[in-house]
Amino acid sequence: MYGGKGHRFPCSALSTGSCITIIRKYLGLAAYVSIIIGTAFLVCCAFWLPDIRLWCKLGELEQKGQSMDSFLLMRQEERAAYDRLMRYILHPQAHCLTMEVLGGKRGRNKKFDGDKAICLEPGPGLSEDCIVYSFGIANEWSFDESIHEMFGCKVFSFDPSMGMEDHRHGDGIMFFNMGIGEFDGKITVTGQTWNMRTFDSILKQLGHWNRTIDVLKLDIEGAEYVVLEDILGKGLLNHVNHLCMEIHLPDNPYWTRVLRLLRRIEEEAGLRHFSTRNNTQMPPMRVPGFYARYEQHFFEMAWYRH
């Protein structure tokens, strides 16, 4: 008995083992109910979060004296810019009769990554003494090795993030501990000091200033736009026959700028966009400015001179 006559613990008449079983049962039920409530709360938050952000945005607009109509018009323009960019990326206008996809390896999800496409016909194909510049290795040499083994190209590989000194990686592949950028100098990234060179500086350093580069591969994790802008601005892409580039879709307001930059590859350098493939290692991501729209943000794109 506890607390007076008629008040009894639920377990007082049971054995210790039975009492523990009852307590576990009720605790398990409470945990189960908590999980259901928590999951429902998270689902509601995910569903209503865009609207909450929109309400907050409208409140900011009212404070700044801007109208809701101007805000919605801006949103429409942003979405139109995104759609134009995606149409260009996903719908190559040039046709390749003989396409070779080189390199690549299976990742954790058993899908290929790191493979690059080149077009052998039509166009110039690869010269007998072909030269390949490969920027961005990350210890994944399959493209560099494949194009050397299949076509005998001399491959010059570059990556400042691997912590390796300049060395010869097998026959026909030379590695340089440097990255490509928009200036010559050093930068610090995650505690590492990287040597950076512009494309024209590298061409001069390696004695290729007056040579045609058969294949230029750029897989430089988001730095491709500033590098490409520098190369185009100096007219150096006119001396490249194939461009293989992994692009990382940026957030707005850069969609229109990126589209203009990609079109300049064709308009100024005379290269034709013939291939786009999803980077299947990365899952679809939410598109900024769109309500519950998820799409691929990483693509392997390729151009050839025609």
PDB file of C-alpha atoms in Angstrom:
ATOM      1  CA  MET A   1       0.000   0.000   0.000  1.00  0.00           C
ATOM      2  CA  TYR A   2       1.181   3.558  -0.729  1.00  0.00           C
ATOM      3  CA  GLY A   3      -0.292   6.959   0.097  1.00  0.00           C
ATOM      4  CA  GLY A   4      -3.203   5.648   2.080  1.00  0.00           C
ATOM      5  CA  LYS A   5      -5.911   3.087   1.685  1.00  0.00           C
ATOM      6  CA  GLY A   6      -7.103   2.296  -1.817  1.00  0.00           C
ATOM      7  CA  HIS A   7      -4.047   3.686  -3.632  1.00  0.00           C
ATOM      8  CA  ARG A   8      -1.826   0.998  -5.042  1.00  0.00           C
ATOM      9  CA  PHE A   9       1.084   0.969  -7.509  1.00  0.00           C
ATOM     10  CA  PRO A  10       0.117  -0.782 -10.761  1.00  0.00           C
ATOM     11  CA  CYS A  11       3.053  -3.137 -10.287  1.00  0.00           C
ATOM     12  CA  SER A  12       2.612  -3.737  -6.568  1.00  0.00           C
ATOM     13  CA  ALA A  13       0.795  -7.012  -7.054  1.00  0.00           C
ATOM     14  CA  LEU A  14       3.129  -8.240  -9.802  1.00  0.00           C
ATOM     15  CA  SER A  15       6.550  -9.754  -9.824  1.00  0.00           C
ATOM     16  CA  THR A  16       9.543  -7.567 -10.587  1.00  0.00           C
ATOM     17  CA  GLY A  17       9.958  -9.116 -14.062  1.00  0.00           C
ATOM     18  CA  SER A  18       6.305  -8.521 -14.986  1.00  0.00           C
ATOM     19  CA  CYS A  19       6.496  -4.949 -13.736  1.00  0.00           C
ATOM     20  CA  ILE A  20       9.552  -4.243 -15.887  1.00  0.00           C
ATOM     21  CA  THR A  21       7.759  -5.722 -18.908  1.00  0.00           C
ATOM     22  CA  ILE A  22       4.768  -3.395 -18.386  1.00  0.00           C
ATOM     23  CA  ILE A  23       7.027  -0.360 -18.010  1.00  0.00           C
ATOM     24  CA  ARG A  24       8.894  -1.247 -21.202  1.00  0.00           C
ATOM     25  CA  LYS A  25       5.602  -1.685 -23.031  1.00  0.00           C
ATOM     26  CA  TYR A  26       4.361   1.779 -22.089  1.00  0.00           C
ATOM     27  CA  LEU A  27       7.747   3.380 -22.767  1.00  0.00           C
ATOM     28  CA  GLY A  28       7.846   1.728 -26.201  1.00  0.00           C
ATOM     29  CA  LEU A  29       4.350   2.991 -26.968  1.00  0.00           C
ATOM     30  CA  ALA A  30       5.326   6.511 -25.886  1.00  0.00           C
ATOM     31  CA  ALA A  31       8.431   6.403 -28.089  1.00  0.00           C
ATOM     32  CA  TYR A  32       6.371   5.178 -31.050  1.00  0.00           C
ATOM     33  CA  VAL A  33       3.836   7.991 -30.611  1.00  0.00           C
ATOM     34  CA  SER A  34       6.678  10.522 -30.296  1.00  0.00           C
ATOM     35  CA  ILE A  35       8.210   9.314 -33.557  1.00  0.00           C
ATOM     36  CA  ILE A  36       4.873   9.661 -35.368  1.00  0.00           C
ATOM     37  CA  ILE A  37       4.309  13.171 -33.998  1.00  0.00           C
ATOM     38  CA  GLY A  38       7.881  14.214 -34.816  1.00  0.00           C
ATOM     39  CA  THR A  39       7.661  12.872 -38.366  1.00  0.00           C
ATOM     40  CA  ALA A  40       4.346  14.638 -38.938  1.00  0.00           C
ATOM     41  CA  PHE A  41       5.869  17.871 -37.644  1.00  0.00           C
ATOM     42  CA  LEU A  42       8.860  17.611 -40.003  1.00  0.00           C
ATOM     43  CA  VAL A  43       6.616  16.864 -42.983  1.00  0.00           C
ATOM     44  CA  CYS A  44       4.470  19.898 -42.189  1.00  0.00           C
ATOM     45  CA  CYS A  45       7.573  22.069 -41.837  1.00  0.00           C
ATOM     46  CA  ALA A  46       8.936  20.883 -45.186  1.00  0.00           C
ATOM     47  CA  PHE A  47       5.567  21.490 -46.844  1.00  0.00           C
ATOM     48  CA  TRP A  48       4.984  24.956 -45.417  1.00  0.00           C
ATOM     49  CA  LEU A  49       8.575  26.240 -45.309  1.00  0.00           C
ATOM     50  CA  PRO A  50       8.528  27.747 -48.839  1.00  0.00           C
ATOM     51  CA  ASP A  51       5.302  29.594 -47.998  1.00  0.00           C
ATOM     52  CA  ILE A  52       6.750  30.839 -44.710  1.00  0.00           C
ATOM     53  CA  ARG A  53       9.801  32.128 -46.576  1.00  0.00           C
ATOM     54  CA  LEU A  54       7.527  33.795 -49.121  1.00  0.00           C
ATOM     55  CA  TRP A  55       5.546  35.530 -46.361  1.00  0.00           C
ATOM     56  CA  CYS A  56       8.796  36.753 -44.812  1.00  0.00           C
ATOM     57  CA  LYS A  57       9.964  37.973 -48.215  1.00  0.00           C
ATOM     58  CA  LEU A  58       6.729  39.862 -48.782  1.00  0.00           C
ATOM     59  CA  GLY A  59       7.158  41.475 -45.372  1.00  0.00           C
ATOM     60  CA  GLU A  60      10.623  42.648 -46.391  1.00  0.00           C
ATOM     61  CA  LEU A  61       9.233  44.022 -49.654  1.00  0.00           C
ATOM     62  CA  GLU A  62       6.586  46.027 -47.801  1.00  0.00           C
ATOM     63  CA  GLN A  63       9.265  47.562 -45.594  1.00  0.00           C
ATOM     64  CA  LYS A  64      11.270  48.538 -48.695  1.00  0.00           C
ATOM     65  CA  GLY A  65       8.211  49.960 -50.425  1.00  0.00           C
ATOM     66  CA  GLN A  66       8.247  47.381 -53.228  1.00  0.00           C
ATOM     67  CA  SER A  67       5.103  45.775 -54.570  1.00  0.00           C
ATOM     68  CA  MET A  68       4.186  42.116 -54.681  1.00  0.00           C
ATOM     69  CA  ASP A  69       3.663  42.399 -58.453  1.00  0.00           C
ATOM     70  CA  SER A  70       7.284  43.427 -59.007  1.00  0.00           C
ATOM     71  CA  PHE A  71       8.445  40.549 -56.822  1.00  0.00           C
ATOM     72  CA  LEU A  72       6.357  38.001 -58.741  1.00  0.00           C
ATOM     73  CA  LEU A  73       7.570  39.429 -62.064  1.00  0.00           C
ATOM     74  CA  MET A  74      11.149  39.035 -60.882  1.00  0.00           C
ATOM     75  CA  ARG A  75      10.403  35.427 -59.952  1.00  0.00           C
ATOM     76  CA  GLN A  76       8.968  34.783 -63.421  1.00  0.00           C
ATOM     77  CA  GLU A  77      12.073  36.228 -65.061  1.00  0.00           C
ATOM     78  CA  GLU A  78      14.314  34.078 -62.855  1.00  0.00           C
ATOM     79  CA  ARG A  79      12.430  30.925 -63.760  1.00  0.00           C
ATOM     80  CA  ALA A  80      12.481  31.795 -67.458  1.00  0.00           C
ATOM     81  CA  ALA A  81      16.259  32.296 -67.263  1.00  0.00           C
ATOM     82  CA  TYR A  82      16.653  28.912 -65.584  1.00  0.00           C
ATOM     83  CA  ASP A  83      14.507  27.195 -68.212  1.00  0.00           C
ATOM     84  CA  ARG A  84      16.534  28.764 -71.049  1.00  0.00           C
ATOM     85  CA  LEU A  85      19.767  27.562 -69.458  1.00  0.00           C
ATOM     86  CA  MET A  86      18.442  24.032 -69.012  1.00  0.00           C
ATOM     87  CA  ARG A  87      17.217  23.884 -72.618  1.00  0.00           C
ATOM     88  CA  TYR A  88      20.706  24.711 -73.826  1.00  0.00           C
ATOM     89  CA  ILE A  89      22.380  22.215 -71.501  1.00  0.00           C
ATOM     90  CA  LEU A  90      20.041  19.300 -72.158  1.00  0.00           C
ATOM     91  CA  HIS A  91      19.565  19.715 -75.925  1.00  0.00           C
ATOM     92  CA  PRO A  92      22.871  19.701 -77.854  1.00  0.00           C
ATOM     93  CA  GLN A  93      22.475  21.099 -81.351  1.00  0.00           C
ATOM     94  CA  ALA A  94      25.417  19.327 -83.014  1.00  0.00           C
ATOM     95  CA  HIS A  95      25.462  15.667 -84.000  1.00  0.00           C
ATOM     96  CA  CYS A  96      28.424  13.355 -83.598  1.00  0.00           C
ATOM     97  CA  LEU A  97      28.630  10.311 -85.866  1.00  0.00           C
ATOM     98  CA  THR A  98      31.491   8.671 -83.968  1.00  0.00           C
ATOM     99  CA  MET A  99      31.583   9.477 -80.269  1.00  0.00           C
ATOM    100  CA  GLU A 100      34.085   7.927 -77.889  1.00  0.00           C
ATOM    101  CA  VAL A 101      33.435   7.974 -74.138  1.00  0.00           C
ATOM    102  CA  LEU A 102      36.708   7.560 -72.288  1.00  0.00           C
ATOM    103  CA  GLY A 103      37.558   6.734 -68.702  1.00  0.00           C
ATOM    104  CA  GLY A 104      35.269   6.702 -65.720  1.00  0.00           C
ATOM    105  CA  LYS A 105      34.823   4.380 -62.792  1.00  0.00           C
ATOM    106  CA  ARG A 106      31.933   3.128 -60.715  1.00  0.00           C
ATOM    107  CA  GLY A 107      31.238   5.100 -57.562  1.00  0.00           C
ATOM    108  CA  ARG A 108      29.500   4.135 -54.349  1.00  0.00           C
ATOM    109  CA  ASN A 109      26.126   3.984 -56.083  1.00  0.00           C
ATOM    110  CA  LYS A 110      27.607   1.679 -58.763  1.00  0.00           C
ATOM    111  CA  LYS A 111      27.211   4.371 -61.429  1.00  0.00           C
ATOM    112  CA  PHE A 112      29.983   5.744 -63.601  1.00  0.00           C
ATOM    113  CA  ASP A 113      31.755   9.015 -62.893  1.00  0.00           C
ATOM    114  CA  GLY A 114      34.709  10.751 -64.506  1.00  0.00           C
ATOM    115  CA  ASP A 115      34.051   9.601 -68.082  1.00  0.00           C
ATOM    116  CA  LYS A 116      34.430  12.196 -70.848  1.00  0.00           C
ATOM    117  CA  ALA A 117      33.129  12.254 -74.423  1.00  0.00           C
ATOM    118  CA  ILE A 118      35.055  13.251 -77.544  1.00  0.00           C
ATOM    119  CA  CYS A 119      33.832  13.314 -81.149  1.00  0.00           C
ATOM    120  CA  LEU A 120      35.984  11.603 -83.770  1.00  0.00           C
ATOM    121  CA  GLU A 121      33.654  12.231 -86.715  1.00  0.00           C
ATOM    122  CA  PRO A 122      32.796  14.799 -88.005  1.00  0.00           C
ATOM    123  CA  GLY A 123      35.374  17.381 -87.076  1.00  0.00           C
ATOM    124  CA  PRO A 124      39.144  17.235 -86.751  1.00  0.00           C
ATOM    125  CA  GLY A 125      39.208  14.137 -84.552  1.00  0.00           C
ATOM    126  CA  LEU A 126      42.576  13.628 -82.870  1.00  0.00           C
ATOM    127  CA  SER A 127      45.889  14.401 -84.549  1.00  0.00           C
ATOM    128  CA  GLU A 128      48.678  11.823 -84.750  1.00  0.00           C
ATOM    129  CA  ASP A 129      50.718  13.688 -82.144  1.00  0.00           C
ATOM    130  CA  CYS A 130      47.663  14.686 -80.104  1.00  0.00           C
ATOM    131  CA  ILE A 131      48.061  16.758 -76.955  1.00  0.00           C
ATOM    132  CA  VAL A 132      45.610  16.557 -74.051  1.00  0.00           C
ATOM    133  CA  TYR A 133      45.368  18.947 -71.112  1.00  0.00           C
ATOM    134  CA  SER A 134      43.502  17.374 -68.197  1.00  0.00           C
ATOM    135  CA  PHE A 135      42.636  19.667 -65.276  1.00  0.00           C
ATOM    136  CA  GLY A 136      41.201  18.027 -62.166  1.00  0.00           C
ATOM    137  CA  ILE A 137      42.375  14.491 -61.372  1.00  0.00           C
ATOM    138  CA  ALA A 138      41.553  13.778 -57.703  1.00  0.00           C
ATOM    139  CA  ASN A 139      43.516  10.511 -57.960  1.00  0.00           C
ATOM    140  CA  GLU A 140      41.192   9.298 -60.725  1.00  0.00           C
ATOM    141  CA  TRP A 141      43.371   8.719 -63.784  1.00  0.00           C
ATOM    142  CA  SER A 142      41.019   6.676 -65.967  1.00  0.00           C
ATOM    143  CA  PHE A 143      40.377   9.354 -68.615  1.00  0.00           C
ATOM    144  CA  ASP A 144      44.046  10.309 -68.882  1.00  0.00           C
ATOM    145  CA  GLU A 145      45.143   6.689 -69.135  1.00  0.00           C
ATOM    146  CA  SER A 146      42.404   5.732 -71.612  1.00  0.00           C
ATOM    147  CA  ILE A 147      43.060   8.504 -74.110  1.00  0.00           C
ATOM    148  CA  HIS A 148      46.786   7.778 -74.021  1.00  0.00           C
ATOM    149  CA  GLU A 149      46.372   4.015 -74.425  1.00  0.00           C
ATOM    150  CA  MET A 150      43.762   4.228 -77.202  1.00  0.00           C
ATOM    151  CA  PHE A 151      45.142   7.126 -79.251  1.00  0.00           C
ATOM    152  CA  GLY A 152      48.732   7.583 -78.110  1.00  0.00           C
ATOM    153  CA  CYS A 153      48.135  11.166 -76.993  1.00  0.00           C
ATOM    154  CA  LYS A 154      50.590  12.983 -74.780  1.00  0.00           C
ATOM    155  CA  VAL A 155      48.621  13.842 -71.658  1.00  0.00           C
ATOM    156  CA  PHE A 156      49.448  16.694 -69.307  1.00  0.00           C
ATOM    157  CA  SER A 157      47.554  16.301 -66.040  1.00  0.00           C
ATOM    158  CA  PHE A 158      47.086  19.021 -63.424  1.00  0.00           C
ATOM    159  CA  ASP A 159      45.765  19.028 -59.868  1.00  0.00           C
ATOM    160  CA  PRO A 160      46.998  21.075 -56.886  1.00  0.00           C
ATOM    161  CA  SER A 161      44.834  19.265 -54.325  1.00  0.00           C
ATOM    162  CA  MET A 162      46.483  15.825 -54.352  1.00  0.00           C
ATOM    163  CA  GLY A 163      49.629  16.730 -52.422  1.00  0.00           C
ATOM    164  CA  MET A 164      51.872  15.209 -55.109  1.00  0.00           C
ATOM    165  CA  GLU A 165      54.990  16.653 -56.661  1.00  0.00           C
ATOM    166  CA  ASP A 166      55.433  16.877 -60.420  1.00  0.00           C
ATOM    167  CA  HIS A 167      56.044  13.385 -61.774  1.00  0.00           C
ATOM    168  CA  ARG A 168      55.567  11.091 -64.738  1.00  0.00           C
ATOM    169  CA  HIS A 169      52.475   8.925 -64.326  1.00  0.00           C
ATOM    170  CA  GLY A 170      53.410   6.004 -66.497  1.00  0.00           C
ATOM    171  CA  ASP A 171      54.336   6.331 -70.143  1.00  0.00           C
ATOM    172  CA  GLY A 172      52.931   9.376 -71.917  1.00  0.00           C
ATOM    173  CA  ILE A 173      51.317  11.117 -68.922  1.00  0.00           C
ATOM    174  CA  MET A 174      53.009  13.981 -67.096  1.00  0.00           C
ATOM    175  CA  PHE A 175      51.535  15.276 -63.848  1.00  0.00           C
ATOM    176  CA  PHE A 176      51.936  18.835 -62.558  1.00  0.00           C
ATOM    177  CA  ASN A 177      51.174  20.004 -59.050  1.00  0.00           C
ATOM    178  CA  MET A 178      49.316  23.118 -60.146  1.00  0.00           C
ATOM    179  CA  GLY A 179      45.797  24.275 -60.857  1.00  0.00           C
ATOM    180  CA  ILE A 180      44.250  26.430 -63.544  1.00  0.00           C
ATOM    181  CA  GLY A 181      42.845  29.805 -62.559  1.00  0.00           C
ATOM    182  CA  GLU A 182      42.330  33.392 -63.619  1.00  0.00           C
ATOM    183  CA  PHE A 183      45.675  34.594 -62.236  1.00  0.00           C
ATOM    184  CA  ASP A 184      49.211  33.376 -61.568  1.00  0.00           C
ATOM    185  CA  GLY A 185      49.948  32.933 -57.892  1.00  0.00           C
ATOM    186  CA  LYS A 186      49.205  30.921 -54.782  1.00  0.00           C
ATOM    187  CA  ILE A 187      45.975  30.379 -52.884  1.00  0.00           C
ATOM    188  CA  THR A 188      45.212  28.608 -49.616  1.00  0.00           C
ATOM    189  CA  VAL A 189      42.446  26.000 -49.630  1.00  0.00           C
ATOM    190  CA  THR A 190      41.617  23.910 -46.539  1.00  0.00           C
ATOM    191  CA  GLY A 191      45.079  24.534 -45.148  1.00  0.00           C
ATOM    192  CA  GLN A 192      46.864  23.626 -48.392  1.00  0.00           C
ATOM    193  CA  THR A 193      48.815  26.062 -50.544  1.00  0.00           C
ATOM    194  CA  TRP A 194      47.970  25.646 -54.214  1.00  0.00           C
ATOM    195  CA  ASN A 195      50.023  26.898 -57.151  1.00  0.00           C
ATOM    196  CA  MET A 196      47.697  28.443 -59.722  1.00  0.00           C
ATOM    197  CA  ARG A 197      48.434  29.405 -63.329  1.00  0.00           C
ATOM    198  CA  THR A 198      46.357  30.827 -66.143  1.00  0.00           C
ATOM    199  CA  PHE A 199      45.870  28.747 -69.278  1.00  0.00           C
ATOM    200  CA  ASP A 200      48.155  30.965 -71.349  1.00  0.00           C
ATOM    201  CA  SER A 201      50.903  30.792 -68.707  1.00  0.00           C
ATOM    202  CA  ILE A 202      50.733  26.993 -68.736  1.00  0.00           C
ATOM    203  CA  LEU A 203      50.859  26.871 -72.541  1.00  0.00           C
ATOM    204  CA  LYS A 204      53.991  29.021 -72.527  1.00  0.00           C
ATOM    205  CA  GLN A 205      55.595  27.056 -69.687  1.00  0.00           C
ATOM    206  CA  LEU A 206      55.144  23.732 -71.496  1.00  0.00           C
ATOM    207  CA  GLY A 207      56.115  25.070 -74.912  1.00  0.00           C
ATOM    208  CA  HIS A 208      52.651  24.681 -76.460  1.00  0.00           C
ATOM    209  CA  TRP A 209      51.894  28.329 -77.179  1.00  0.00           C
ATOM    210  CA  ASN A 210      51.771  27.797 -80.944  1.00  0.00           C
ATOM    211  CA  ARG A 211      50.276  24.297 -80.788  1.00  0.00           C
ATOM    212  CA  THR A 212      46.692  23.144 -81.096  1.00  0.00           C
ATOM    213  CA  ILE A 213      45.439  21.398 -77.969  1.00  0.00           C
ATOM    214  CA  ASP A 214      43.409  18.417 -79.139  1.00  0.00           C
ATOM    215  CA  VAL A 215      41.449  17.960 -75.906  1.00  0.00           C
ATOM    216  CA  LEU A 216      40.970  20.327 -72.984  1.00  0.00           C
ATOM    217  CA  LYS A 217      39.332  18.669 -69.984  1.00  0.00           C
ATOM    218  CA  LEU A 218      38.031  20.845 -67.140  1.00  0.00           C
ATOM    219  CA  ASP A 219      36.764  19.058 -64.035  1.00  0.00           C
ATOM    220  CA  ILE A 220      37.560  21.688 -61.436  1.00  0.00           C
ATOM    221  CA  GLU A 221      34.625  21.625 -59.027  1.00  0.00           C
ATOM    222  CA  GLY A 222      32.802  24.875 -59.695  1.00  0.00           C
ATOM    223  CA  ALA A 223      35.777  26.991 -60.819  1.00  0.00           C
ATOM    224  CA  GLU A 224      35.029  26.252 -64.481  1.00  0.00           C
ATOM    225  CA  TYR A 225      33.159  29.505 -65.098  1.00  0.00           C
ATOM    226  CA  VAL A 226      35.893  31.948 -64.067  1.00  0.00           C
ATOM    227  CA  VAL A 227      38.496  29.842 -65.890  1.00  0.00           C
ATOM    228  CA  LEU A 228      36.378  29.587 -69.030  1.00  0.00           C
ATOM    229  CA  GLU A 229      35.744  33.328 -68.994  1.00  0.00           C
ATOM    230  CA  ASP A 230      39.490  33.968 -68.797  1.00  0.00           C
ATOM    231  CA  ILE A 231      40.248  31.534 -71.645  1.00  0.00           C
ATOM    232  CA  LEU A 232      37.517  32.968 -73.875  1.00  0.00           C
ATOM    233  CA  GLY A 233      38.518  36.537 -73.122  1.00  0.00           C
ATOM    234  CA  LYS A 234      42.046  35.825 -74.378  1.00  0.00           C
ATOM    235  CA  GLY A 235      40.869  33.963 -77.483  1.00  0.00           C
ATOM    236  CA  LEU A 236      42.693  30.791 -76.435  1.00  0.00           C
ATOM    237  CA  LEU A 237      39.774  28.429 -76.973  1.00  0.00           C
ATOM    238  CA  ASN A 238      40.229  29.000 -80.713  1.00  0.00           C
ATOM    239  CA  HIS A 239      43.265  26.715 -80.453  1.00  0.00           C
ATOM    240  CA  VAL A 240      41.369  23.841 -78.786  1.00  0.00           C
ATOM    241  CA  ASN A 241      39.617  21.134 -80.828  1.00  0.00           C
ATOM    242  CA  HIS A 242      37.658  19.387 -78.066  1.00  0.00           C
ATOM    243  CA  LEU A 243      36.360  20.758 -74.781  1.00  0.00           C
ATOM    244  CA  CYS A 244      35.143  18.328 -72.098  1.00  0.00           C
ATOM    245  CA  MET A 245      33.813  20.105 -69.041  1.00  0.00           C
ATOM    246  CA  GLU A 246      31.869  19.171 -65.945  1.00  0.00           C
ATOM    247  CA  ILE A 247      29.595  22.041 -64.998  1.00  0.00           C
ATOM    248  CA  HIS A 248      28.042  22.734 -61.618  1.00  0.00           C
ATOM    249  CA  LEU A 249      24.759  24.579 -61.895  1.00  0.00           C
ATOM    250  CA  PRO A 250      25.015  27.835 -59.916  1.00  0.00           C
ATOM    251  CA  ASP A 251      22.334  29.576 -57.909  1.00  0.00           C
ATOM    252  CA  ASN A 252      20.403  32.455 -59.385  1.00  0.00           C
ATOM    253  CA  PRO A 253      21.134  35.287 -60.332  1.00  0.00           C
ATOM    254  CA  TYR A 254      23.918  33.705 -62.408  1.00  0.00           C
ATOM    255  CA  TRP A 255      21.774  31.571 -64.738  1.00  0.00           C
ATOM    256  CA  THR A 256      21.636  34.171 -67.522  1.00  0.00           C
ATOM    257  CA  ARG A 257      25.351  34.878 -67.165  1.00  0.00           C
ATOM    258  CA  VAL A 258      26.223  31.165 -67.372  1.00  0.00           C
ATOM    259  CA  LEU A 259      24.053  30.719 -70.468  1.00  0.00           C
ATOM    260  CA  ARG A 260      25.811  33.628 -72.183  1.00  0.00           C
ATOM    261  CA  LEU A 261      29.174  32.141 -71.254  1.00  0.00           C
ATOM    262  CA  LEU A 262      28.298  28.694 -72.632  1.00  0.00           C
ATOM    263  CA  ARG A 263      26.998  30.200 -75.861  1.00  0.00           C
ATOM    264  CA  ARG A 264      30.248  32.114 -76.291  1.00  0.00           C
ATOM    265  CA  ILE A 265      32.008  28.755 -76.666  1.00  0.00           C
ATOM    266  CA  GLU A 266      30.163  28.327 -79.955  1.00  0.00           C
ATOM    267  CA  GLU A 267      29.904  31.946 -81.062  1.00  0.00           C
ATOM    268  CA  GLU A 268      33.491  33.031 -80.365  1.00  0.00           C
ATOM    269  CA  ALA A 269      35.530  29.819 -80.419  1.00  0.00           C
ATOM    270  CA  GLY A 270      33.634  27.910 -83.116  1.00  0.00           C
ATOM    271  CA  LEU A 271      33.081  24.781 -81.017  1.00  0.00           C
ATOM    272  CA  ARG A 272      29.822  22.818 -81.298  1.00  0.00           C
ATOM    273  CA  HIS A 273      27.940  21.420 -78.323  1.00  0.00           C
ATOM    274  CA  PHE A 274      27.303  17.733 -79.078  1.00  0.00           C
ATOM    275  CA  SER A 275      26.906  15.922 -75.759  1.00  0.00           C
ATOM    276  CA  THR A 276      25.424  16.383 -72.287  1.00  0.00           C
ATOM    277  CA  ARG A 277      25.231  13.602 -69.731  1.00  0.00           C
ATOM    278  CA  ASN A 278      24.094  13.714 -66.126  1.00  0.00           C
ATOM    279  CA  ASN A 279      26.679  13.239 -63.432  1.00  0.00           C
ATOM    280  CA  THR A 280      24.893  10.301 -61.848  1.00  0.00           C
ATOM    281  CA  GLN A 281      27.028  10.381 -58.706  1.00  0.00           C
ATOM    282  CA  MET A 282      25.064  13.371 -57.427  1.00  0.00           C
ATOM    283  CA  PRO A 283      21.345  13.229 -56.582  1.00  0.00           C
ATOM    284  CA  PRO A 284      18.848  15.827 -57.845  1.00  0.00           C
ATOM    285  CA  MET A 285      18.788  18.999 -55.764  1.00  0.00           C
ATOM    286  CA  ARG A 286      16.173  21.663 -55.118  1.00  0.00           C
ATOM    287  CA  VAL A 287      16.211  24.459 -57.679  1.00  0.00           C
ATOM    288  CA  PRO A 288      16.433  27.843 -55.902  1.00  0.00           C
ATOM    289  CA  GLY A 289      13.373  29.997 -56.520  1.00  0.00           C
ATOM    290  CA  PHE A 290      11.143  27.061 -57.477  1.00  0.00           C
ATOM    291  CA  TYR A 291       8.537  25.466 -55.265  1.00  0.00           C
ATOM    292  CA  ALA A 292       9.374  21.809 -54.635  1.00  0.00           C
ATOM    293  CA  ARG A 293      11.298  21.422 -57.930  1.00  0.00           C
ATOM    294  CA  TYR A 294      14.257  19.058 -57.797  1.00  0.00           C
ATOM    295  CA  GLU A 295      16.597  18.536 -60.739  1.00  0.00           C
ATOM    296  CA  GLN A 296      20.122  17.453 -61.572  1.00  0.00           C
ATOM    297  CA  HIS A 297      22.715  20.197 -60.968  1.00  0.00           C
ATOM    298  CA  PHE A 298      25.852  18.505 -62.324  1.00  0.00           C
ATOM    299  CA  PHE A 299      26.469  17.718 -65.989  1.00  0.00           C
ATOM    300  CA  GLU A 300      29.240  16.406 -68.228  1.00  0.00           C
ATOM    301  CA  MET A 301      29.215  18.574 -71.360  1.00  0.00           C
ATOM    302  CA  ALA A 302      31.329  18.292 -74.509  1.00  0.00           C
ATOM    303  CA  TRP A 303      32.060  20.407 -77.592  1.00  0.00           C
ATOM    304  CA  TYR A 304      34.075  19.739 -80.758  1.00  0.00           C
ATOM    305  CA  ARG A 305      35.406  21.948 -83.528  1.00  0.00           C
ATOM    306  CA  HIS A 306      33.418  21.665 -86.735  1.00  0.00           C
TER     307      HIS A 306
END
